Structures are given as C-alpha cells and as structure tokens.
Short mmCIF file of C-alpha atoms in Angstrom, two decimals:
data_model
loop_
_atom_site.label_atom_id
_atom_site.label_comp_id
_atom_site.label_asym_id
_atom_site.label_seq_id
_atom_site.Cartn_x
_atom_site.Cartn_y
_atom_site.Cartn_z
CA GLN A 1 9.74 31.76 10.95
CA LYS A 2 8.60 28.12 11.29
CA GLU A 3 8.91 26.38 7.90
CA VAL A 4 7.93 23.21 6.31
CA GLU A 5 9.92 22.18 3.15
CA GLN A 6 8.83 19.67 0.37
CA ASN A 7 10.16 19.12 -2.96
CA SER A 8 7.56 20.44 -5.39
CA GLY A 9 8.11 17.51 -7.92
CA PRO A 10 6.62 16.15 -9.91
CA LEU A 11 7.73 12.92 -8.67
CA SER A 12 7.01 10.35 -11.38
CA VAL A 13 6.79 6.54 -10.53
CA PRO A 14 5.62 3.76 -12.50
CA GLU A 15 2.46 1.86 -11.38
CA GLY A 16 3.21 -0.74 -8.78
CA ALA A 17 6.35 1.06 -7.46
CA ILE A 18 6.99 2.59 -4.14
CA ALA A 19 6.53 6.36 -4.00
CA SER A 20 8.61 8.12 -1.30
CA LEU A 21 7.64 11.60 -0.32
CA ASN A 22 9.83 13.72 1.91
CA CYS A 23 9.15 16.67 4.27
CA THR A 24 11.62 18.66 6.52
CA TYR A 25 10.66 21.07 9.11
CA SER A 26 12.51 23.78 10.87
CA ASP A 27 11.04 23.74 14.47
CA ARG A 28 12.75 21.19 16.50
CA GLY A 29 9.94 21.42 19.09
CA SER A 30 7.34 20.21 16.51
CA GLN A 31 5.20 17.45 17.93
CA SER A 32 2.63 16.19 15.48
CA PHE A 33 2.69 15.57 11.70
CA PHE A 34 0.08 15.14 9.19
CA TRP A 35 -0.11 14.09 5.48
CA TYR A 36 -2.88 15.28 3.28
CA ARG A 37 -3.58 14.37 -0.31
CA GLN A 38 -5.06 17.02 -2.63
CA TYR A 39 -6.40 16.12 -6.01
CA SER A 40 -6.29 18.89 -8.70
CA GLY A 41 -9.17 21.26 -8.18
CA LYS A 42 -10.16 19.60 -4.82
CA SER A 43 -9.54 20.22 -1.17
CA PRO A 44 -7.05 18.40 1.02
CA GLU A 45 -8.05 15.12 2.52
CA LEU A 46 -6.33 13.58 5.52
CA ILE A 47 -4.36 10.46 4.78
CA MET A 48 -2.60 9.93 8.16
CA PHE A 49 -0.86 11.41 11.14
CA ILE A 50 2.19 10.41 13.20
CA TYR A 51 3.43 11.63 16.64
CA SER A 52 6.10 9.20 17.64
CA ASN A 53 9.48 8.44 16.02
CA GLY A 54 9.45 5.51 13.76
CA ASP A 55 7.01 4.02 11.32
CA LYS A 56 3.21 3.97 11.24
CA GLU A 57 1.46 1.95 8.69
CA ASP A 58 -2.03 2.29 7.31
CA GLY A 59 -2.91 0.08 4.29
CA ARG A 60 -0.58 1.01 1.38
CA PHE A 61 0.64 4.06 3.30
CA THR A 62 3.53 4.29 5.73
CA ALA A 63 4.53 7.37 7.60
CA GLN A 64 8.03 7.66 8.94
CA LEU A 65 9.18 10.16 11.47
CA ASN A 66 12.71 11.05 12.60
CA LYS A 67 12.59 13.92 15.02
CA ALA A 68 16.30 14.04 15.45
CA SER A 69 16.85 14.77 11.75
CA GLN A 70 13.60 16.75 11.63
CA TYR A 71 12.04 14.93 8.69
CA VAL A 72 8.90 12.99 8.09
CA SER A 73 8.19 10.94 5.07
CA LEU A 74 5.28 9.16 3.39
CA LEU A 75 5.73 5.88 1.48
CA ILE A 76 3.05 4.71 -0.93
CA ARG A 77 3.42 1.03 -1.76
CA ASP A 78 1.97 -0.51 -5.02
CA SER A 79 1.37 2.96 -6.42
CA GLN A 80 -1.67 3.42 -8.62
CA PRO A 81 -2.65 6.08 -11.15
CA SER A 82 -5.26 7.10 -8.80
CA ASP A 83 -2.58 8.13 -6.33
CA SER A 84 -1.56 10.91 -8.72
CA ALA A 85 -2.08 14.01 -6.69
CA THR A 86 -0.34 16.63 -4.62
CA TYR A 87 0.70 15.43 -1.11
CA LEU A 88 0.77 18.14 1.66
CA CYS A 89 2.88 17.75 4.75
CA ALA A 90 1.65 19.67 7.89
CA VAL A 91 3.34 20.13 11.16
CA PHE A 92 1.98 21.25 14.48
CA SER A 93 4.46 23.53 16.19
CA GLY A 94 2.41 25.07 19.08
CA GLY A 95 -0.29 27.56 19.28
CA TYR A 96 -3.90 26.72 19.18
CA ASN A 97 -4.03 23.60 16.94
CA LYS A 98 -2.10 25.74 14.25
CA LEU A 99 -0.76 23.62 11.46
CA ILE A 100 2.03 24.83 9.21
CA PHE A 101 1.75 23.36 5.72
CA GLY A 102 4.33 22.69 3.14
CA ALA A 103 3.78 23.69 -0.41
CA GLY A 104 3.19 20.03 -1.39
CA THR A 105 4.90 17.44 -3.65
CA ARG A 106 3.00 16.56 -6.88
CA LEU A 107 3.12 12.77 -7.53
CA ALA A 108 2.38 11.34 -11.01
CA VAL A 109 1.95 7.55 -11.18
CA HIS A 110 2.12 6.36 -14.81
CA PRO A 111 0.74 3.04 -16.10
CA GLU B 1 -25.17 16.82 4.41
CA THR B 2 -22.06 15.27 5.78
CA GLY B 3 -18.55 16.54 6.61
CA VAL B 4 -17.66 20.10 5.91
CA THR B 5 -19.64 22.08 3.28
CA GLN B 6 -18.95 25.46 1.71
CA THR B 7 -20.94 27.79 -0.36
CA PRO B 8 -20.72 29.15 -2.92
CA ARG B 9 -18.21 26.90 -4.64
CA HIS B 10 -17.19 29.66 -7.23
CA LEU B 11 -17.44 33.38 -6.78
CA VAL B 12 -16.47 36.17 -9.17
CA MET B 13 -16.62 39.71 -7.72
CA GLY B 14 -15.55 43.21 -8.43
CA MET B 15 -13.20 45.16 -6.18
CA THR B 16 -16.13 47.24 -4.93
CA ASN B 17 -18.44 44.34 -4.16
CA LYS B 18 -19.31 42.80 -0.79
CA LYS B 19 -19.78 39.17 -0.54
CA SER B 20 -19.75 36.32 2.11
CA LEU B 21 -18.42 32.84 2.14
CA LYS B 22 -20.23 30.25 4.27
CA CYS B 23 -19.00 27.18 5.93
CA GLU B 24 -20.92 24.50 7.90
CA GLN B 25 -19.51 21.44 9.60
CA HIS B 26 -21.62 18.39 10.45
CA LEU B 27 -18.84 16.59 12.32
CA GLY B 28 -19.71 17.68 15.92
CA HIS B 29 -16.44 19.69 16.09
CA ASN B 30 -15.87 22.84 18.02
CA ALA B 31 -12.92 24.48 16.29
CA MET B 32 -13.09 26.03 12.74
CA TYR B 33 -10.49 27.65 10.43
CA TRP B 34 -10.22 29.61 7.39
CA TYR B 35 -7.35 29.01 4.98
CA LYS B 36 -6.21 30.71 1.72
CA GLN B 37 -4.63 28.60 -0.89
CA SER B 38 -2.93 30.36 -3.86
CA ALA B 39 -1.20 28.75 -6.79
CA LYS B 40 2.11 27.21 -5.93
CA LYS B 41 2.07 28.46 -2.45
CA PRO B 42 1.50 26.67 0.97
CA LEU B 43 -1.87 26.80 2.60
CA GLU B 44 -2.02 30.02 4.62
CA LEU B 45 -3.92 29.99 7.90
CA MET B 46 -6.07 33.07 8.16
CA PHE B 47 -8.40 32.63 11.17
CA VAL B 48 -9.10 30.10 13.97
CA TYR B 49 -12.22 29.78 16.09
CA ASN B 50 -12.60 27.67 19.11
CA PHE B 51 -16.11 27.49 20.69
CA LYS B 52 -17.06 30.64 18.69
CA GLU B 53 -14.15 32.58 19.98
CA GLN B 54 -11.46 33.82 17.63
CA THR B 55 -8.05 32.53 18.85
CA GLU B 56 -5.95 33.32 15.87
CA ASN B 57 -5.79 36.13 13.39
CA ASN B 58 -2.82 35.58 11.17
CA SER B 59 -2.21 39.21 10.23
CA VAL B 60 -5.02 39.17 7.76
CA PRO B 61 -6.09 42.40 6.06
CA SER B 62 -9.25 43.97 7.43
CA ARG B 63 -11.01 43.58 4.12
CA PHE B 64 -11.51 39.98 5.34
CA SER B 65 -13.90 39.79 8.28
CA PRO B 66 -14.72 36.45 9.85
CA GLU B 67 -17.86 35.64 11.87
CA CYS B 68 -18.65 32.56 13.85
CA PRO B 69 -22.13 32.53 15.30
CA ASN B 70 -21.90 29.04 16.53
CA SER B 71 -19.54 25.96 16.55
CA SER B 72 -21.04 24.64 13.40
CA HIS B 73 -21.08 27.73 11.16
CA LEU B 74 -18.25 30.07 9.93
CA PHE B 75 -18.50 33.00 7.52
CA LEU B 76 -15.85 35.08 5.83
CA HIS B 77 -17.22 38.46 4.81
CA LEU B 78 -15.33 40.11 2.00
CA HIS B 79 -15.27 43.72 0.87
CA THR B 80 -13.12 45.93 -1.28
CA LEU B 81 -10.86 42.95 -2.17
CA GLN B 82 -7.85 43.12 -4.59
CA PRO B 83 -7.10 41.00 -7.52
CA GLU B 84 -4.25 39.36 -5.52
CA ASP B 85 -6.89 38.06 -3.13
CA SER B 86 -8.03 35.61 -5.94
CA ALA B 87 -7.47 32.15 -4.52
CA LEU B 88 -9.10 29.12 -3.23
CA TYR B 89 -10.63 29.67 0.30
CA LEU B 90 -10.84 26.57 2.40
CA CYS B 91 -12.72 26.07 5.65
CA ALA B 92 -11.69 23.32 8.02
CA SER B 93 -12.83 21.97 11.34
CA SER B 94 -11.52 19.84 14.18
CA GLN B 95 -12.08 18.88 17.68
CA ASN B 96 -10.90 21.53 20.12
CA PRO B 97 -7.35 20.24 21.11
CA GLN B 98 -7.76 21.25 24.74
CA ILE B 99 -10.88 19.23 25.22
CA ALA B 100 -9.89 16.25 23.03
CA GLY B 101 -6.39 15.99 24.37
CA GLY B 102 -3.64 16.90 22.01
CA VAL B 103 -3.31 18.06 18.49
CA GLN B 104 -6.35 17.20 16.39
CA ALA B 105 -6.54 16.58 12.58
CA GLN B 106 -8.30 19.19 10.57
CA TYR B 107 -10.97 18.23 7.98
CA PHE B 108 -11.50 20.47 4.95
CA GLY B 109 -14.48 21.61 3.01
CA PRO B 110 -14.45 21.59 -0.81
CA GLY B 111 -13.34 25.33 -0.95
CA THR B 112 -14.66 28.50 -2.66
CA ARG B 113 -12.77 29.43 -5.75
CA LEU B 114 -12.78 33.22 -5.59
CA THR B 115 -11.90 35.50 -8.55
CA VAL B 116 -11.54 39.26 -7.96
CA LEU B 117 -11.81 41.36 -11.07
#
C-alpha cells in the first residue's frame, strides 16, 4: 500500500515567519511531487510541483525534495494570515497519472 | 466559464434517490478524475478517464456510476447511496500524461457537497 504521510497539525506560526511543512512517502520509486493548498470549504489549488532532488523556488514558496530520504517539504517565507489553510502533499507513484494524496497539514498564521 | 466547474454545489438526497453530479472543464485537457474527500481523510481517487475511456476504477461500489461522453464533460450518477457516502466530491482534469510527456498536474473544480440522509 503506497502511502503519503503528513502531520495533521495545526502548525501555528506568527506572521512573517517561515512555515515548514513536511511530507514523507513510502514508494521509493515515486517520481513527481505536488503541493496543493485547500482553504476551508474550498477545493485544492495547485501551488507547485517538483521532480528533481533539491530546491525549487516560486515566489514565497520553496519545495524541497530528498528522494534518498523519501521526503518532500514546502517552505513558506514571510507567512501571512491568508496562508492559513490545509496543505496537501500528492505523490505520483506510477499508474495512469494517479496521484496519492496525504491527509494534509493545517497551517495557522497568526498576526 | 473558466477552469473546472461542477454542479450542483450542494446536494441532499435520500438513500432511495437517484441523482447525478456534473463536471465540465474549460482547460483543453483530455483526462478527468473523480475524487471523494471525507472529513480528516486523504483525497480518495475514484475514477480516471483519458480521452473518454475509463482507465482507473479504484474499487468503487457500483452505486457510483461514472460517465464521460467527451473530454470536457464528466458525470457521476448516484443511486441507493448510504449515509457514509456523504462527502465532498471533487472533479479534476489534466493533460493526458502520455501525450504531454510525463506526469501532469491536476486542476480541481469547486466540488459538490453531498449529504445522504
């Protein structure tokens, strides 16, 4: 059973701080990794994806991938209250574009 | 309309009712997906369609019946549901990975909040 694990949180950070969200996955053959943000009562929206080991930056967001250790993380710099949401990690592990989702980490950014 | 749309946004039905959920994507994609999201649980993939052909059925009970008449439209027909089927049902679309080359990000519609009484 391929699994994607995330700490459910809530992760509470002060405004302006760096929020660090982590995700581990069980399938060593996993190839592609996605981060989605989901506000309460809304649907998931894509933030970014990463395929290669290392860091990928997009604005205030940085995804970090370490395939040897089987984890992927999302850093949010200069956190804002509007970043308060649940962040979903999704992993592609073969099959026809089949993504395996974690249960999500709830982030709370307080002023 | 832009992106992925879903109707209805909210649905309350009895266990003996028959209803359908509709999804339409305006992104020019050719793969579409149904997911179920229950409270505190990960998104569960239900069905995958590529170029109108079903390529994945994730052991979904037969009381859920998908239909994909073309690459832009996807339906989920519901009948004799159970209260535990109450959840948020999400539709998503993407480019077909075999055509686009590699795994493709999926884009979600707003979802249908389903309550089964």
